[in-house]
């Protein structure tokens, strides 16, 4: 990118200027030696179908590897079994908004005749608020990894992304272009109130008339009955995550309260806003659930909430012909497909006067195009 190349030139000019100023104090063996092939810089983008983040203007960390390049077989896939992070180990790359650049210090030069592999992960361990537990050691041989624990509180859940760049050198690119991809999945709840105006009993006035019937929802929670794990090893490439063995205390049944305060869901035909309400505003960021020979069931569970009928002003009303009674409700769901990383699954609850229908919106792009949620 132009701004990075410009930055490289400025950096080299700065070093030359300093070298010129101090020349009289240096003998031939002490002169400043400029790197032959320039410095390693990082540039990033984000590639996903369902981005919780809309850019990569944030900090991340990098592992870097290089090796002597002798023939075409000297590539990461053949050398990784014994590779250790000898260029960067958990190097934090800091984003600066004023310059729109990612940087680190001390800056390292490319080495001629060597191939490189780089792996990045976000968020950096020191900014993960406890979700990223550990990173692979500097003695670890092969693809590096992080371990991640699913928090119980959705407000503490974090987006986790990784990036990998293989078999590159200063000839192919003077900067490292890292494409980050989401490793976790999102599950959210949406509500649709299809109730048109109809007869209500406006207590305590006991007046029967036509009125819009609103829904007041409280204590909305998702309960997973077969979440396979809440602790996982995420490789810093696109390898399927490993379920660590011997984890003590992990619970295959978990409950997450998405919204404890009241949510007002307006009826179909009401004049303001939309009939579809994303009730939580904070989708669950969970570990993807893959189907294999060991686990034959897809992710399933239930949605629980408390329901009250109100008028537009929030006053409780009694319906004269509604078969769905106010109070606590439990509705089961079964997501009949894999929970995929970087995608959002939406549990949609549709209310009519005599039924609540649970529909799983297929995974893919975000339903709400305006979602811009960050958990960090």
Short mmCIF file of C-alpha atoms in Angstrom, two decimals:
data_model
loop_
_atom_site.label_atom_id
_atom_site.label_comp_id
_atom_site.label_asym_id
_atom_site.label_seq_id
_atom_site.Cartn_x
_atom_site.Cartn_y
_atom_site.Cartn_z
CA UNK A 1 0.00 0.00 0.00
CA UNK A 2 1.19 3.51 -0.79
CA UNK A 3 1.18 4.81 2.74
CA UNK A 4 3.31 1.92 3.95
CA UNK A 5 5.82 2.23 1.15
CA UNK A 6 6.01 5.93 1.89
CA UNK A 7 6.59 5.08 5.53
CA UNK A 8 9.42 2.72 4.61
CA UNK A 9 11.11 5.46 2.55
CA UNK A 10 10.77 7.96 5.39
CA UNK A 11 12.20 5.42 7.80
CA UNK A 12 15.23 4.77 5.61
CA UNK A 13 15.78 8.50 5.05
CA UNK A 14 15.63 9.05 8.81
CA UNK A 15 18.26 6.39 9.42
CA UNK A 16 20.46 7.87 6.70
CA UNK A 17 20.15 11.33 8.24
CA UNK A 18 21.15 10.02 11.64
CA UNK A 19 24.02 8.11 10.13
CA UNK A 20 25.23 11.30 8.40
CA UNK A 21 25.08 13.29 11.64
CA UNK A 22 27.11 10.73 13.56
CA UNK A 23 29.55 9.80 10.80
CA UNK A 24 32.46 11.65 12.37
CA UNK A 25 32.06 9.56 15.53
CA UNK A 26 32.12 6.17 13.80
CA UNK A 27 34.96 4.17 12.36
CA UNK A 28 34.52 1.77 9.46
CA UNK A 29 33.43 -1.15 11.66
CA UNK A 30 30.82 0.91 13.51
CA UNK A 31 28.98 2.45 10.57
CA UNK A 32 25.21 1.99 10.50
CA UNK A 33 24.30 -0.99 8.33
CA UNK A 34 20.96 -0.61 6.54
CA UNK A 35 18.98 -3.80 5.87
CA UNK A 36 19.45 -4.93 2.29
CA UNK A 37 15.80 -5.64 1.59
CA UNK A 38 13.81 -3.23 3.76
CA UNK A 39 11.73 -3.79 6.87
CA UNK A 40 8.83 -6.10 7.65
CA UNK A 41 5.58 -4.16 7.91
CA UNK A 42 2.04 -5.40 8.46
CA UNK A 43 -1.12 -4.48 6.62
CA UNK A 44 -4.49 -6.06 7.42
CA UNK A 45 -7.96 -6.61 6.11
CA UNK A 46 -10.94 -8.60 7.33
CA UNK A 47 -12.63 -11.28 5.24
CA UNK A 48 -15.85 -12.84 6.49
CA UNK A 49 -19.50 -13.32 5.57
CA UNK A 50 -20.72 -12.09 8.95
CA UNK A 51 -18.38 -9.53 10.36
CA UNK A 52 -18.86 -8.39 13.91
CA UNK A 53 -16.09 -5.97 13.07
CA UNK A 54 -16.18 -3.87 9.93
CA UNK A 55 -12.43 -3.27 9.75
CA UNK A 56 -9.14 -4.31 11.31
CA UNK A 57 -8.26 -0.93 12.80
CA UNK A 58 -7.25 -2.57 16.06
CA UNK A 59 -4.36 -4.32 17.75
CA UNK A 60 -3.44 -7.95 17.15
CA UNK A 61 -0.47 -10.28 17.78
CA UNK A 62 1.81 -12.17 15.41
CA UNK A 63 3.96 -15.29 15.33
CA UNK A 64 6.71 -15.29 12.68
CA UNK A 65 8.89 -18.06 11.21
CA UNK A 66 11.65 -18.16 8.60
CA UNK A 67 13.99 -20.78 7.17
CA UNK A 68 16.70 -21.13 4.53
CA UNK A 69 15.08 -21.54 1.12
CA UNK A 70 16.97 -24.09 -0.96
CA UNK A 71 14.42 -25.76 -3.22
CA UNK A 72 10.71 -25.80 -4.00
CA UNK A 73 10.03 -28.38 -1.29
CA UNK A 74 11.10 -25.99 1.43
CA UNK A 75 7.59 -24.77 2.23
CA UNK A 76 5.61 -24.41 5.42
CA UNK A 77 3.56 -27.57 4.93
CA UNK A 78 6.70 -29.70 4.90
CA UNK A 79 8.74 -27.78 7.46
CA UNK A 80 6.12 -26.89 10.08
CA UNK A 81 6.57 -30.07 12.10
CA UNK A 82 9.83 -28.70 13.50
CA UNK A 83 9.26 -24.96 13.05
CA UNK A 84 9.47 -22.64 16.04
CA UNK A 85 8.62 -18.90 16.12
CA UNK A 86 12.14 -17.60 15.45
CA UNK A 87 11.18 -14.22 13.91
CA UNK A 88 8.27 -13.06 16.07
CA UNK A 89 6.91 -14.62 19.23
CA UNK A 90 3.59 -13.14 20.31
CA UNK A 91 4.63 -9.77 18.90
CA UNK A 92 1.92 -7.18 19.49
CA UNK A 93 1.07 -5.12 16.41
CA UNK A 94 -0.43 -1.78 17.43
CA UNK A 95 -2.82 0.23 15.31
CA UNK A 96 -2.45 4.04 15.36
CA UNK A 97 -5.48 5.95 14.15
CA UNK A 98 -3.58 9.15 13.35
CA UNK A 99 -1.32 7.39 10.83
CA UNK A 100 -3.75 4.59 9.89
CA UNK A 101 -0.85 2.17 10.26
CA UNK A 102 -0.04 -1.00 12.17
CA UNK A 103 3.41 -0.91 13.76
CA UNK A 104 5.70 -2.66 16.22
CA UNK A 105 9.13 -2.13 17.72
CA UNK A 106 11.94 -2.87 17.18
CA UNK A 107 11.31 -3.13 13.44
CA UNK A 108 12.89 -6.20 11.87
CA UNK A 109 14.38 -6.46 8.36
CA UNK A 110 13.64 -9.10 5.78
CA UNK A 111 16.47 -11.63 5.36
CA UNK A 112 17.43 -12.57 1.81
CA UNK A 113 17.34 -16.22 0.78
CA UNK A 114 14.72 -17.13 3.39
CA UNK A 115 11.03 -18.00 3.29
CA UNK A 116 8.60 -16.74 5.91
CA UNK A 117 5.30 -17.79 7.49
CA UNK A 118 3.26 -15.45 9.69
CA UNK A 119 0.27 -16.16 11.93
CA UNK A 120 -1.88 -13.53 13.60
CA UNK A 121 -4.61 -13.66 16.21
CA UNK A 122 -7.09 -11.13 17.59
CA UNK A 123 -7.61 -9.94 20.25
CA UNK A 124 -4.12 -9.84 21.72
CA UNK A 125 -3.90 -11.91 24.85
CA UNK A 126 -3.42 -8.83 27.06
CA UNK A 127 -6.65 -7.36 25.64
CA UNK A 128 -8.80 -10.49 25.70
CA UNK A 129 -10.50 -9.89 29.08
CA UNK A 130 -9.83 -13.51 29.97
CA UNK A 131 -11.46 -15.24 26.99
CA UNK A 132 -8.14 -16.16 25.38
CA UNK A 133 -6.47 -18.19 28.10
CA UNK A 134 -3.11 -19.26 26.71
CA UNK A 135 -0.96 -19.10 23.59
CA UNK A 136 1.42 -21.74 22.31
CA UNK A 137 4.89 -21.54 23.85
CA UNK A 138 7.95 -20.19 22.05
CA UNK A 139 9.24 -23.78 22.01
CA UNK A 140 6.08 -25.11 20.33
CA UNK A 141 6.83 -26.78 16.99
CA UNK A 142 4.28 -26.36 14.22
CA UNK A 143 1.21 -24.17 13.69
CA UNK A 144 0.71 -21.92 16.74
CA UNK A 145 -2.57 -21.79 18.63
CA UNK A 146 -4.57 -20.02 21.32
CA UNK A 147 -6.94 -21.60 23.82
CA UNK A 148 -10.33 -20.00 24.35
CA UNK A 149 -12.93 -20.37 27.09
CA UNK A 150 -16.56 -19.44 26.47
CA UNK A 151 -17.62 -16.89 29.12
CA UNK A 152 -20.95 -17.33 30.88
CA UNK A 153 -21.91 -13.68 30.45
CA UNK A 154 -22.68 -12.71 26.82
CA UNK A 155 -21.45 -9.17 27.53
CA UNK A 156 -17.96 -10.63 28.08
CA UNK A 157 -17.90 -12.72 24.91
CA UNK A 158 -15.36 -11.64 22.34
CA UNK A 159 -14.94 -12.00 18.64
CA UNK A 160 -11.87 -14.16 17.90
CA UNK A 161 -10.06 -14.00 14.56
CA UNK A 162 -6.93 -15.57 13.11
CA UNK A 163 -4.86 -15.02 9.96
CA UNK A 164 -2.13 -17.00 8.20
CA UNK A 165 0.42 -16.06 5.51
CA UNK A 166 2.55 -18.84 4.04
CA UNK A 167 5.80 -19.08 2.06
CA UNK A 168 6.54 -15.44 1.40
CA UNK A 169 9.68 -13.33 1.20
CA UNK A 170 10.78 -9.77 0.47
CA UNK A 171 10.60 -10.40 -3.30
CA UNK A 172 6.90 -11.28 -3.32
CA UNK A 173 5.82 -8.54 -0.90
CA UNK A 174 7.70 -6.02 1.17
CA UNK A 175 4.75 -5.90 3.56
CA UNK A 176 2.76 -8.71 5.13
CA UNK A 177 -0.90 -8.60 4.07
CA UNK A 178 -2.91 -10.50 6.66
CA UNK A 179 -6.55 -11.45 6.07
CA UNK A 180 -8.32 -12.15 9.35
CA UNK A 181 -11.22 -14.60 9.53
CA UNK A 182 -13.70 -15.16 12.33
CA UNK A 183 -13.31 -18.42 14.26
CA UNK A 184 -16.47 -18.30 16.38
CA UNK A 185 -20.17 -18.34 15.51
CA UNK A 186 -23.05 -16.10 16.58
CA UNK A 187 -26.53 -17.09 17.74
CA UNK A 188 -29.21 -14.47 18.32
CA UNK A 189 -32.97 -14.16 18.81
CA UNK A 190 -35.39 -12.04 16.81
CA UNK A 191 -39.07 -11.49 17.54
CA UNK A 192 -41.93 -10.72 15.15
CA UNK A 193 -45.34 -9.66 16.44
CA UNK A 194 -47.98 -10.34 13.76
CA UNK A 195 -50.92 -9.35 15.94
CA UNK A 196 -53.15 -6.83 14.20
CA UNK A 197 -55.46 -4.56 16.19
CA UNK A 198 -58.28 -6.51 17.80
CA UNK A 199 -60.57 -6.51 20.83
CA UNK A 200 -58.87 -6.02 24.17
CA UNK A 201 -60.09 -5.56 27.69
CA UNK A 202 -58.35 -2.45 28.99
CA UNK A 203 -58.33 -3.14 32.72
CA UNK A 204 -59.07 -1.56 35.09
CA UNK A 205 -61.30 0.55 32.84
CA UNK A 206 -62.97 -2.62 31.49
CA UNK A 207 -63.36 -0.87 28.17
CA UNK A 208 -63.51 -3.03 25.04
CA UNK A 209 -62.19 -1.46 21.86
CA UNK A 210 -59.81 -2.00 18.97
CA UNK A 211 -56.19 -1.31 19.91
CA UNK A 212 -52.67 -2.25 18.89
CA UNK A 213 -51.37 -5.01 21.13
CA UNK A 214 -47.70 -4.78 22.06
CA UNK A 215 -45.57 -7.51 23.61
CA UNK A 216 -43.45 -6.94 26.70
CA UNK A 217 -40.66 -9.52 26.90
CA UNK A 218 -38.41 -9.92 29.94
CA UNK A 219 -35.74 -12.42 31.08
CA UNK A 220 -34.96 -13.64 27.58
CA UNK A 221 -32.46 -16.51 27.73
CA UNK A 222 -31.06 -19.19 25.43
CA UNK A 223 -30.46 -22.60 26.95
CA UNK A 224 -28.13 -24.98 25.09
CA UNK A 225 -28.73 -28.58 26.04
CA UNK A 226 -25.81 -30.16 24.19
CA UNK A 227 -23.10 -27.55 23.80
CA UNK A 228 -20.16 -29.86 23.11
CA UNK A 229 -17.55 -27.81 24.87
CA UNK A 230 -16.86 -24.40 26.34
CA UNK A 231 -13.06 -24.61 26.12
CA UNK A 232 -11.26 -25.08 22.83
CA UNK A 233 -7.87 -24.94 21.10
CA UNK A 234 -8.00 -22.58 18.09
CA UNK A 235 -5.20 -23.00 15.59
CA UNK A 236 -3.93 -19.79 13.97
CA UNK A 237 -5.04 -20.96 10.55
CA UNK A 238 -8.35 -22.39 9.33
CA UNK A 239 -7.87 -25.81 10.88
CA UNK A 240 -10.96 -27.09 12.69
CA UNK A 241 -10.70 -26.35 16.39
CA UNK A 242 -9.72 -29.13 18.76
CA UNK A 243 -11.74 -30.11 21.78
CA UNK A 244 -9.16 -30.50 24.56
CA UNK A 245 -9.35 -33.81 26.37
CA UNK A 246 -9.48 -34.08 30.13
CA UNK A 247 -11.12 -30.71 30.75
CA UNK A 248 -12.51 -30.78 34.26
CA UNK A 249 -15.83 -29.22 35.07
CA UNK A 250 -17.04 -28.42 31.56
CA UNK A 251 -20.80 -28.55 31.31
CA UNK A 252 -22.64 -29.69 28.15
CA UNK A 253 -25.72 -27.70 29.26
CA UNK A 254 -25.43 -23.93 29.53
CA UNK A 255 -27.88 -21.07 29.90
CA UNK A 256 -27.22 -17.54 28.67
CA UNK A 257 -29.43 -14.60 29.59
CA UNK A 258 -29.48 -12.30 26.57
CA UNK A 259 -31.84 -9.67 27.91
CA UNK A 260 -33.14 -9.33 31.47
CA UNK A 261 -34.85 -5.94 31.12
CA UNK A 262 -38.07 -5.44 29.21
CA UNK A 263 -38.28 -5.34 25.42
CA UNK A 264 -41.25 -3.78 23.65
CA UNK A 265 -42.23 -5.62 20.48
CA UNK A 266 -44.72 -3.68 18.37
CA UNK A 267 -47.49 -5.31 16.36
CA UNK A 268 -47.73 -5.76 12.62
CA UNK A 269 -49.29 -2.64 11.15
CA UNK A 270 -48.00 -0.28 13.82
CA UNK A 271 -46.89 3.01 12.32
CA UNK A 272 -43.37 3.29 13.74
CA UNK A 273 -40.15 1.32 13.34
CA UNK A 274 -40.06 -2.30 12.26
CA UNK A 275 -42.11 -5.30 13.36
CA UNK A 276 -38.88 -7.29 13.69
CA UNK A 277 -37.01 -6.66 16.91
CA UNK A 278 -33.56 -8.01 17.69
CA UNK A 279 -34.19 -8.37 21.35
CA UNK A 280 -30.76 -8.89 22.82
CA UNK A 281 -28.49 -6.55 20.87
CA UNK A 282 -25.68 -8.87 21.99
CA UNK A 283 -25.68 -12.15 20.08
CA UNK A 284 -23.98 -15.10 21.68
CA UNK A 285 -20.47 -15.58 20.33
CA UNK A 286 -20.02 -19.32 20.69
CA UNK A 287 -17.67 -22.09 19.69
CA UNK A 288 -18.80 -23.62 16.36
CA UNK A 289 -20.45 -27.02 16.66
CA UNK A 290 -19.24 -29.49 14.06
CA UNK A 291 -20.83 -32.84 13.32
CA UNK A 292 -18.54 -35.86 13.43
CA UNK A 293 -18.74 -39.56 14.25
CA UNK A 294 -18.46 -38.88 17.97
CA UNK A 295 -21.35 -36.40 18.14
CA UNK A 296 -24.41 -37.14 16.03
CA UNK A 297 -26.82 -34.43 17.21
CA UNK A 298 -26.94 -30.84 16.04
CA UNK A 299 -27.00 -27.98 18.49
CA UNK A 300 -30.36 -27.79 20.23
CA UNK A 301 -31.89 -26.11 23.20
CA UNK A 302 -34.68 -23.76 24.20
CA UNK A 303 -35.61 -20.10 24.49
CA UNK A 304 -37.23 -18.90 27.70
CA UNK A 305 -38.89 -15.56 28.39
CA UNK A 306 -41.72 -13.86 30.26
CA UNK A 307 -44.57 -12.46 28.16
CA UNK A 308 -47.02 -9.66 28.95
CA UNK A 309 -49.54 -7.88 26.68
CA UNK A 310 -49.54 -4.06 26.80
CA UNK A 311 -50.95 -1.09 24.98
CA UNK A 312 -48.76 1.46 23.22
CA UNK A 313 -48.08 3.24 26.51
CA UNK A 314 -46.94 0.08 28.24
CA UNK A 315 -50.07 -0.48 30.34
CA UNK A 316 -50.89 -4.15 30.89
CA UNK A 317 -54.01 -5.32 29.04
CA UNK A 318 -56.02 -8.53 28.82
CA UNK A 319 -56.82 -10.00 25.42
CA UNK A 320 -60.32 -11.28 24.85
CA UNK A 321 -59.40 -13.89 22.24
CA UNK A 322 -55.69 -14.69 22.66
CA UNK A 323 -54.77 -18.30 23.39
CA UNK A 324 -51.16 -17.53 24.40
CA UNK A 325 -51.35 -16.84 28.10
CA UNK A 326 -49.13 -14.23 29.77
CA UNK A 327 -46.31 -15.41 32.00
CA UNK A 328 -43.26 -17.61 31.57
CA UNK A 329 -42.73 -19.50 28.29
CA UNK A 330 -40.28 -22.12 27.08
CA UNK A 331 -39.90 -22.95 23.38
CA UNK A 332 -37.46 -25.54 22.07
CA UNK A 333 -35.31 -25.24 18.95
CA UNK A 334 -32.98 -27.46 16.97
CA UNK A 335 -30.49 -25.96 14.55
CA UNK A 336 -30.45 -28.66 11.88
CA UNK A 337 -27.07 -27.80 10.42
CA UNK A 338 -23.52 -27.16 11.50
CA UNK A 339 -22.83 -24.01 13.47
CA UNK A 340 -20.22 -22.44 11.22
CA UNK A 341 -17.51 -19.94 12.16
CA UNK A 342 -18.01 -16.38 10.97
CA UNK A 343 -21.75 -16.84 10.50
CA UNK A 344 -24.84 -15.92 12.45
CA UNK A 345 -27.74 -18.24 13.25
CA UNK A 346 -30.96 -16.47 14.20
CA UNK A 347 -33.70 -18.02 16.30
CA UNK A 348 -36.82 -16.16 15.22
CA UNK A 349 -39.94 -16.15 17.40
CA UNK A 350 -43.15 -15.23 15.57
CA UNK A 351 -46.16 -14.29 17.74
CA UNK A 352 -49.79 -14.53 16.67
CA UNK A 353 -52.85 -14.47 18.92
CA UNK A 354 -52.89 -18.26 19.24
CA UNK A 355 -49.31 -19.49 18.72
CA UNK A 356 -45.60 -18.84 19.06
CA UNK A 357 -43.64 -20.24 16.10
CA UNK A 358 -39.90 -20.92 16.40
CA UNK A 359 -37.94 -20.71 13.13
CA UNK A 360 -34.21 -21.04 12.61
CA UNK A 361 -33.07 -18.53 9.99
CA UNK A 362 -30.40 -20.25 7.84
CA UNK A 363 -26.80 -19.35 8.52
CA UNK A 364 -25.22 -16.76 6.28
CA UNK A 365 -25.04 -13.01 6.22
CA UNK A 366 -26.24 -11.02 9.18
CA UNK A 367 -29.99 -10.45 9.13
CA UNK A 368 -29.56 -6.97 10.54
CA UNK A 369 -27.28 -5.15 8.11
CA UNK A 370 -26.64 -2.44 10.70
CA UNK A 371 -25.13 -4.75 13.31
CA UNK A 372 -21.81 -3.40 14.53
CA UNK A 373 -21.15 -5.16 17.81
CA UNK A 374 -17.85 -5.33 19.62
CA UNK A 375 -17.22 -7.37 22.73
CA UNK A 376 -13.80 -5.99 23.51
#
